[in-house]
Coordinates of C-alpha atoms and ligand atoms in Angstrom, one line a residue:
M1447 CA -64.3 13.3 205.1
D1448 CA -64.0 11.8 208.6
M1449 CA -60.4 12.4 209.6
T1450 CA -59.2 13.3 213.1
I1451 CA -55.5 13.5 212.4
R1452 CA -54.6 16.0 209.7
P1453 CA -50.8 16.6 209.5
R1454 CA -51.4 19.7 207.4
R1455 CA -53.0 21.4 210.4
L1456 CA -49.5 22.1 211.7
R1457 CA -48.4 23.6 208.4
G1458 CA -50.9 26.4 208.3
G1459 CA -48.8 29.5 208.3
Q1460 CA -45.3 30.5 208.9
T1461 CA -45.6 31.2 212.6
L1462 CA -47.0 27.8 213.4
R1463 CA -44.5 26.1 211.1
K1464 CA -41.7 27.8 213.0
M1465 CA -43.2 26.9 216.4
V1466 CA -43.3 23.2 215.7
R1467 CA -39.9 22.9 214.0
E1468 CA -37.9 19.9 215.2
T1469 CA -34.5 21.3 214.2
R1470 CA -33.1 24.5 215.8
M1471 CA -29.7 26.0 215.3
D1472 CA -27.8 29.1 215.6
A1473 CA -24.6 30.7 214.5
S1474 CA -22.7 29.6 217.7
S1475 CA -22.5 26.1 216.2
L1476 CA -20.8 27.2 212.9
I1477 CA -17.1 26.8 212.2
Y1478 CA -15.6 28.5 209.2
P1479 CA -12.5 26.8 207.6
M1480 CA -10.0 29.3 206.4
F1481 CA -6.8 29.0 204.4
V1482 CA -3.7 31.0 205.4
I1483 CA -0.7 31.1 203.2
D1484 CA 3.0 32.1 203.6
G1485 CA 3.9 35.3 201.9
D1486 CA 2.8 38.9 201.9
N1487 CA -0.1 40.8 200.4
I1488 CA -1.9 37.7 199.2
E1489 CA -5.6 37.4 198.8
E1490 CA -6.1 34.9 196.0
E1491 CA -9.3 33.2 195.0
I1492 CA -9.1 29.4 195.0
P1493 CA -10.1 28.4 191.4
T1494 CA -12.0 25.3 192.4
M1495 CA -13.7 27.1 195.3
P1496 CA -15.1 30.3 193.9
G1497 CA -15.7 32.8 196.7
Q1498 CA -13.0 31.2 198.9
F1499 CA -9.5 32.7 199.3
R1500 CA -6.0 32.1 200.5
Y1501 CA -4.9 34.9 202.7
S1502 CA -1.4 35.9 203.9
V1503 CA -1.2 36.8 207.5
D1504 CA -1.1 40.6 206.7
R1505 CA -4.4 40.3 204.8
M1506 CA -6.5 37.8 206.7
H1507 CA -8.0 40.5 208.9
Y1508 CA -10.3 41.4 206.1
E1509 CA -11.9 38.0 206.3
L1510 CA -11.8 37.8 210.1
E1511 CA -13.6 41.1 210.3
R1512 CA -16.3 39.9 207.9
L1513 CA -16.8 36.8 210.0
E1514 CA -17.1 38.7 213.2
K1515 CA -19.6 41.0 211.6
A1516 CA -21.6 38.1 210.2
G1517 CA -21.7 36.6 213.7
V1518 CA -19.4 33.7 213.1
S1519 CA -17.0 33.4 216.0
Q1520 CA -15.3 30.1 215.3
V1521 CA -12.5 29.8 212.7
M1522 CA -10.5 26.8 211.7
F1523 CA -7.1 27.5 210.2
F1524 CA -5.5 25.5 207.4
G1525 CA -1.9 26.5 206.6
I1526 CA -0.2 26.5 203.2
P1527 CA 3.6 26.8 203.8
A1528 CA 6.1 28.2 201.3
V1529 CA 8.3 25.2 201.6
K1530 CA 7.5 21.6 202.1
D1531 CA 9.8 18.7 203.0
E1532 CA 9.7 14.9 203.6
I1533 CA 8.7 15.3 207.3
G1534 CA 6.5 18.3 207.1
S1535 CA 8.7 20.3 209.5
Q1536 CA 6.9 23.6 208.8
A1537 CA 3.8 22.2 210.4
Y1538 CA 5.4 22.6 213.9
A1539 CA 7.8 25.5 213.2
E1540 CA 7.5 28.3 215.6
D1541 CA 7.3 30.7 212.8
G1542 CA 5.1 28.4 210.6
I1543 CA 2.2 29.8 208.8
V1544 CA -0.5 28.6 211.2
Q1545 CA 1.5 29.6 214.2
R1546 CA 2.0 33.2 212.8
A1547 CA -1.6 33.4 211.8
L1548 CA -2.7 32.4 215.3
R1549 CA -0.6 35.0 217.0
E1550 CA -1.7 37.8 214.7
A1551 CA -5.4 36.8 214.7
R1552 CA -5.5 36.5 218.5
R1553 CA -3.9 40.0 218.8
R1554 CA -6.4 41.6 216.5
F1555 CA -9.5 39.6 217.1
P1556 CA -9.2 38.3 220.7
D1557 CA -12.9 37.4 220.8
L1558 CA -12.9 34.8 218.0
Y1559 CA -12.3 31.2 218.8
Y1560 CA -9.4 29.5 217.1
I1561 CA -9.3 25.9 216.0
T1562 CA -6.5 24.3 214.0
D1563 CA -6.4 21.4 211.6
V1564 CA -3.6 19.1 212.8
C1565 CA -2.2 17.2 209.8
M1566 CA 0.9 16.8 207.7
C1567 CA -0.4 16.6 204.2
E1568 CA -0.2 20.4 203.4
Y1569 CA 3.4 20.4 204.7
T1570 CA 5.0 17.2 203.2
S1571 CA 6.7 17.2 199.8
H1572 CA 4.9 13.9 199.0
G1573 CA 1.5 15.1 200.2
H1574 CA 0.7 12.2 202.5
C1575 CA -0.7 12.7 206.0
G1576 CA 2.2 11.0 207.8
L1577 CA 5.9 10.0 207.6
L1578 CA 6.9 7.6 204.8
H1579 CA 8.8 4.4 205.1
G1580 CA 9.4 3.7 201.5
E1581 CA 5.9 4.1 200.0
H1582 CA 4.2 3.2 203.2
V1583 CA 2.7 5.9 205.5
D1584 CA 4.1 4.7 208.8
N1585 CA 1.6 5.0 211.6
D1586 CA 3.5 5.0 214.8
S1587 CA 6.4 7.2 213.9
T1588 CA 3.9 9.8 212.6
L1589 CA 2.3 10.1 216.0
E1590 CA 5.1 12.0 217.6
Q1591 CA 5.1 14.5 214.7
L1592 CA 1.3 15.0 215.1
A1593 CA 1.8 15.6 218.8
K1594 CA 4.5 18.2 218.1
I1595 CA 2.2 20.0 215.6
A1596 CA -0.7 20.1 218.1
V1597 CA 1.5 21.4 220.9
S1598 CA 3.0 24.1 218.7
H1599 CA -0.5 25.3 217.7
V1600 CA -1.6 25.6 221.3
D1601 CA 1.7 27.3 222.1
A1602 CA 0.8 29.9 219.4
G1603 CA -2.7 30.4 220.8
A1604 CA -5.0 27.8 219.4
D1605 CA -8.1 27.3 221.6
M1606 CA -8.8 23.8 220.2
V1607 CA -7.0 21.3 218.0
A1608 CA -8.6 19.1 215.3
P1609 CA -6.4 16.2 214.1
S1610 CA -7.4 15.1 210.6
D1611 CA -4.7 12.6 209.7
M1612 CA -6.5 9.3 210.5
M1613 CA -3.5 7.6 212.1
D1614 CA -4.4 5.1 214.8
G1615 CA -3.8 6.2 218.3
R1616 CA -3.2 9.9 217.6
I1617 CA -5.8 11.2 220.0
M1618 CA -4.1 9.4 222.9
V1619 CA -0.7 10.7 221.9
I1620 CA -1.9 14.3 221.3
R1621 CA -3.8 14.3 224.6
S1622 CA -0.9 13.2 226.6
A1623 CA 1.5 15.7 224.9
L1624 CA -0.9 18.5 225.6
D1625 CA -1.4 17.4 229.2
G1626 CA 2.4 17.1 229.6
K1627 CA 2.7 20.8 228.7
G1628 CA -0.1 21.8 231.1
Y1629 CA -2.7 22.3 228.4
L1630 CA -5.2 20.2 230.3
D1631 CA -8.2 22.4 229.3
V1632 CA -7.6 22.5 225.5
P1633 CA -10.2 20.3 223.8
I1634 CA -9.6 17.9 221.0
M1635 CA -12.1 17.7 218.1
S1636 CA -11.2 14.5 216.4
Y1637 CA -11.8 13.9 212.7
A1638 CA -12.9 10.5 214.0
V1639 CA -15.0 9.3 211.1
K1640 CA -13.2 10.5 208.1
Y1641 CA -13.7 8.8 204.8
A1642 CA -11.3 8.5 201.8
S1643 CA -13.4 10.8 199.6
S1644 CA -13.3 12.5 196.2
F1645 CA -15.2 15.3 197.8
Y1646 CA -11.9 16.6 199.1
G1647 CA -10.7 17.3 195.5
P1648 CA -11.1 21.1 195.6
F1649 CA -9.4 21.4 199.0
R1650 CA -6.3 19.6 197.7
D1651 CA -6.1 22.1 194.9
A1652 CA -6.5 24.9 197.5
A1653 CA -3.8 23.6 199.8
G1654 CA -1.6 21.9 197.2
S1655 CA -1.9 18.7 199.3
A1656 CA -2.8 16.0 196.7
P1657 CA -0.6 13.0 197.3
S1658 CA 2.2 12.8 194.8
F1659 CA 1.7 9.0 194.5
G1660 CA -1.0 6.6 195.6
D1661 CA -4.0 7.7 197.6
R1662 CA -5.2 8.0 201.2
K1663 CA -7.1 4.7 201.3
G1664 CA -4.5 3.1 203.6
Y1665 CA -5.5 5.5 206.4
Q1666 CA -8.8 7.2 205.6
M1667 CA -12.0 5.0 205.7
D1668 CA -13.6 3.0 203.0
Y1669 CA -17.0 4.6 202.2
H1670 CA -18.7 1.3 201.9
N1671 CA -18.5 1.0 205.7
R1672 CA -21.0 2.3 208.2
R1673 CA -20.5 0.3 211.4
E1674 CA -16.8 1.0 211.2
G1675 CA -17.7 4.6 211.8
L1676 CA -18.8 3.7 215.3
K1677 CA -15.6 1.7 215.8
E1678 CA -13.5 4.8 215.0
A1679 CA -15.7 7.0 217.1
G1680 CA -15.5 4.7 220.1
L1681 CA -11.7 4.4 219.9
D1682 CA -11.3 8.2 219.7
L1683 CA -13.6 8.6 222.7
E1684 CA -11.6 6.1 224.7
E1685 CA -8.4 8.0 223.8
G1686 CA -9.8 11.3 225.0
A1687 CA -11.5 13.1 222.1
D1688 CA -13.9 15.8 223.4
I1689 CA -15.8 16.3 220.1
L1690 CA -16.2 13.7 217.3
M1691 CA -16.4 14.8 213.7
V1692 CA -17.9 13.0 210.7
K1693 CA -16.6 14.0 207.3
P1694 CA -17.8 14.6 204.6
A1695 CA -21.3 15.7 205.7
L1696 CA -24.0 15.4 203.0
A1697 CA -23.2 11.9 201.7
Y1698 CA -22.7 10.5 205.2
L1699 CA -25.8 11.5 207.1
D1700 CA -26.4 7.9 208.0
V1701 CA -23.1 7.7 209.7
L1702 CA -23.6 11.0 211.4
S1703 CA -26.9 9.9 212.8
D1704 CA -25.3 6.7 214.1
V1705 CA -22.5 8.6 215.9
K1706 CA -25.0 11.0 217.4
Q1707 CA -27.2 8.2 218.7
E1708 CA -24.4 6.0 220.1
T1709 CA -22.2 8.6 221.8
L1710 CA -22.6 11.2 224.5
V1711 CA -20.3 13.9 223.2
P1712 CA -20.9 16.8 220.8
V1713 CA -20.8 15.7 217.2
A1714 CA -19.5 17.8 214.3
A1715 CA -20.1 17.4 210.6
Y1716 CA -17.8 18.9 208.0
S1717 CA -19.4 20.0 204.7
V1718 CA -16.2 19.7 202.6
S1719 CA -14.8 21.5 199.6
G1720 CA -16.4 19.3 197.0
E1721 CA -19.9 19.9 198.5
Y1722 CA -19.2 23.7 198.4
A1723 CA -17.8 23.5 194.8
M1724 CA -20.8 21.5 193.5
V1725 CA -23.3 24.0 194.9
K1726 CA -21.3 26.9 193.5
A1727 CA -21.0 25.4 190.1
A1728 CA -24.6 24.3 189.8
A1729 CA -25.8 27.7 191.0
D1730 CA -23.5 29.5 188.7
A1731 CA -24.9 27.5 185.8
G1732 CA -28.4 28.5 186.9
F1733 CA -29.4 24.9 187.7
V1734 CA -30.2 25.4 191.4
D1735 CA -30.9 28.3 193.7
E1736 CA -27.8 28.7 195.8
D1737 CA -29.2 30.2 198.9
S1738 CA -32.0 27.6 199.2
I1739 CA -29.6 24.7 198.6
I1740 CA -27.2 26.0 201.3
C1741 CA -30.1 26.2 203.8
E1742 CA -31.4 22.7 202.9
M1743 CA -28.0 21.1 203.1
A1744 CA -27.3 22.7 206.5
V1745 CA -30.7 21.8 208.0
S1746 CA -30.4 18.2 206.8
T1747 CA -27.0 17.9 208.5
Y1748 CA -28.3 19.3 211.8
R1749 CA -31.4 17.1 211.5
A1750 CA -29.2 14.1 211.1
G1751 CA -27.5 14.9 214.4
A1752 CA -24.8 17.6 214.0
D1753 CA -24.3 19.8 217.0
I1754 CA -21.5 21.7 215.1
Y1755 CA -21.3 22.4 211.4
L1756 CA -18.1 23.2 209.6
T1757 CA -18.8 24.9 206.3
Y1758 CA -17.4 27.3 203.8
F1759 CA -20.9 28.8 203.8
A1760 CA -20.7 29.8 207.5
K1761 CA -21.2 33.5 206.9
E1762 CA -24.2 33.0 204.6
L1763 CA -25.8 30.6 207.0
A1764 CA -25.3 32.9 209.9
G1765 CA -27.2 35.5 207.9
F1766 CA -30.0 33.1 207.0
M1767 CA -30.3 32.1 210.7
K1768 CA -30.5 35.7 211.8
E1769 CA -33.2 36.4 209.2
G1770 CA -35.2 33.4 210.6
R1771 CA -35.1 31.8 207.2
I1772 CA -33.8 28.7 208.9
G1773 CA -33.3 27.8 212.6
Ligands
PBG3026 C1 -6.1 17.3 205.9 C2 -7.5 17.7 205.5 C3 -8.2 17.5 204.4 C4 -9.4 18.1 204.5 C5 -9.5 18.6 205.9 N1 -8.3 18.3 206.5 C6 -7.8 16.9 203.1 C7 -7.6 15.4 203.0 O1 -7.8 14.7 203.9 O2 -7.2 15.1 201.9 C8 -10.5 18.3 203.5 C9 -11.4 19.5 203.7 C10 -12.2 19.8 202.5 O3 -12.3 19.1 201.5 O4 -12.9 20.8 202.6 N2 -5.8 15.9 205.9

């Protein structure tokens, strides 16, 4: 057979295959989302997310230690407060769950990097991501609340804030509030391109944050839309976002790829609770091989353009990267 170009030539053996890999990654790009809950002596498994736990502040060090050992240095905190109210006031309370977790975590693990999710849905009695006017989630009055939450997180020691509410204009308002307090160097990772997704189902069980009426389609994006992702990304950039996130990850790789190509900032992808839960359930049933699926999902996301990957499988992935199984 007369053939000069043979693609298989570059697949002849593990060393060569690794040498010509197009996608490289390491554990410094992983962020582990972690749930902290008010109360004492709590380490409870989340039923819809087997292997993931809610930790009270006095027990979260077990998990932080495991992360540090695994080589994952970036953590994102989600708080679950003991009391919720109409305006989500625990979200910016000085002794709120995230604020206490930050202070304690910084004290015990000063080398980890702490990011916080800035949103109201875990803190409001109605479960929406903003203030209500009747049954409407009011954009502009919510902005001030979000700014207060972000500032209170940084006051308590957050290295970076990540607003996930999807109100218009929140990056601008949060940036100016942070700057006003002298936090000029604290970056904002914006959940810029966040779709209204059923893939968040397990998270809402974990955080008790399902809306008590209606849904989030009035503020999160319609998943039929691709170009609108670039519109959202562009607005957040103009408002001062330092890092743009696309969420969920696996079902939105087209959008991720667009955002990577069209912008000049680091791009993050969040592999959300539903993605995690599906892998766990299918693996538990013996239908797929868990470790291989975790690797393939991660590499696909990086290949599509992610610079940063938020995933509940961060520890496992750090191990696979270290072994050279991927990366
Ligand atoms: C808060 C928030 C949510 C997630 C991250 N931040 C839930 C939502 O928007 O309903 C989802 C994360 C996950 O599913 O893993 N707004």
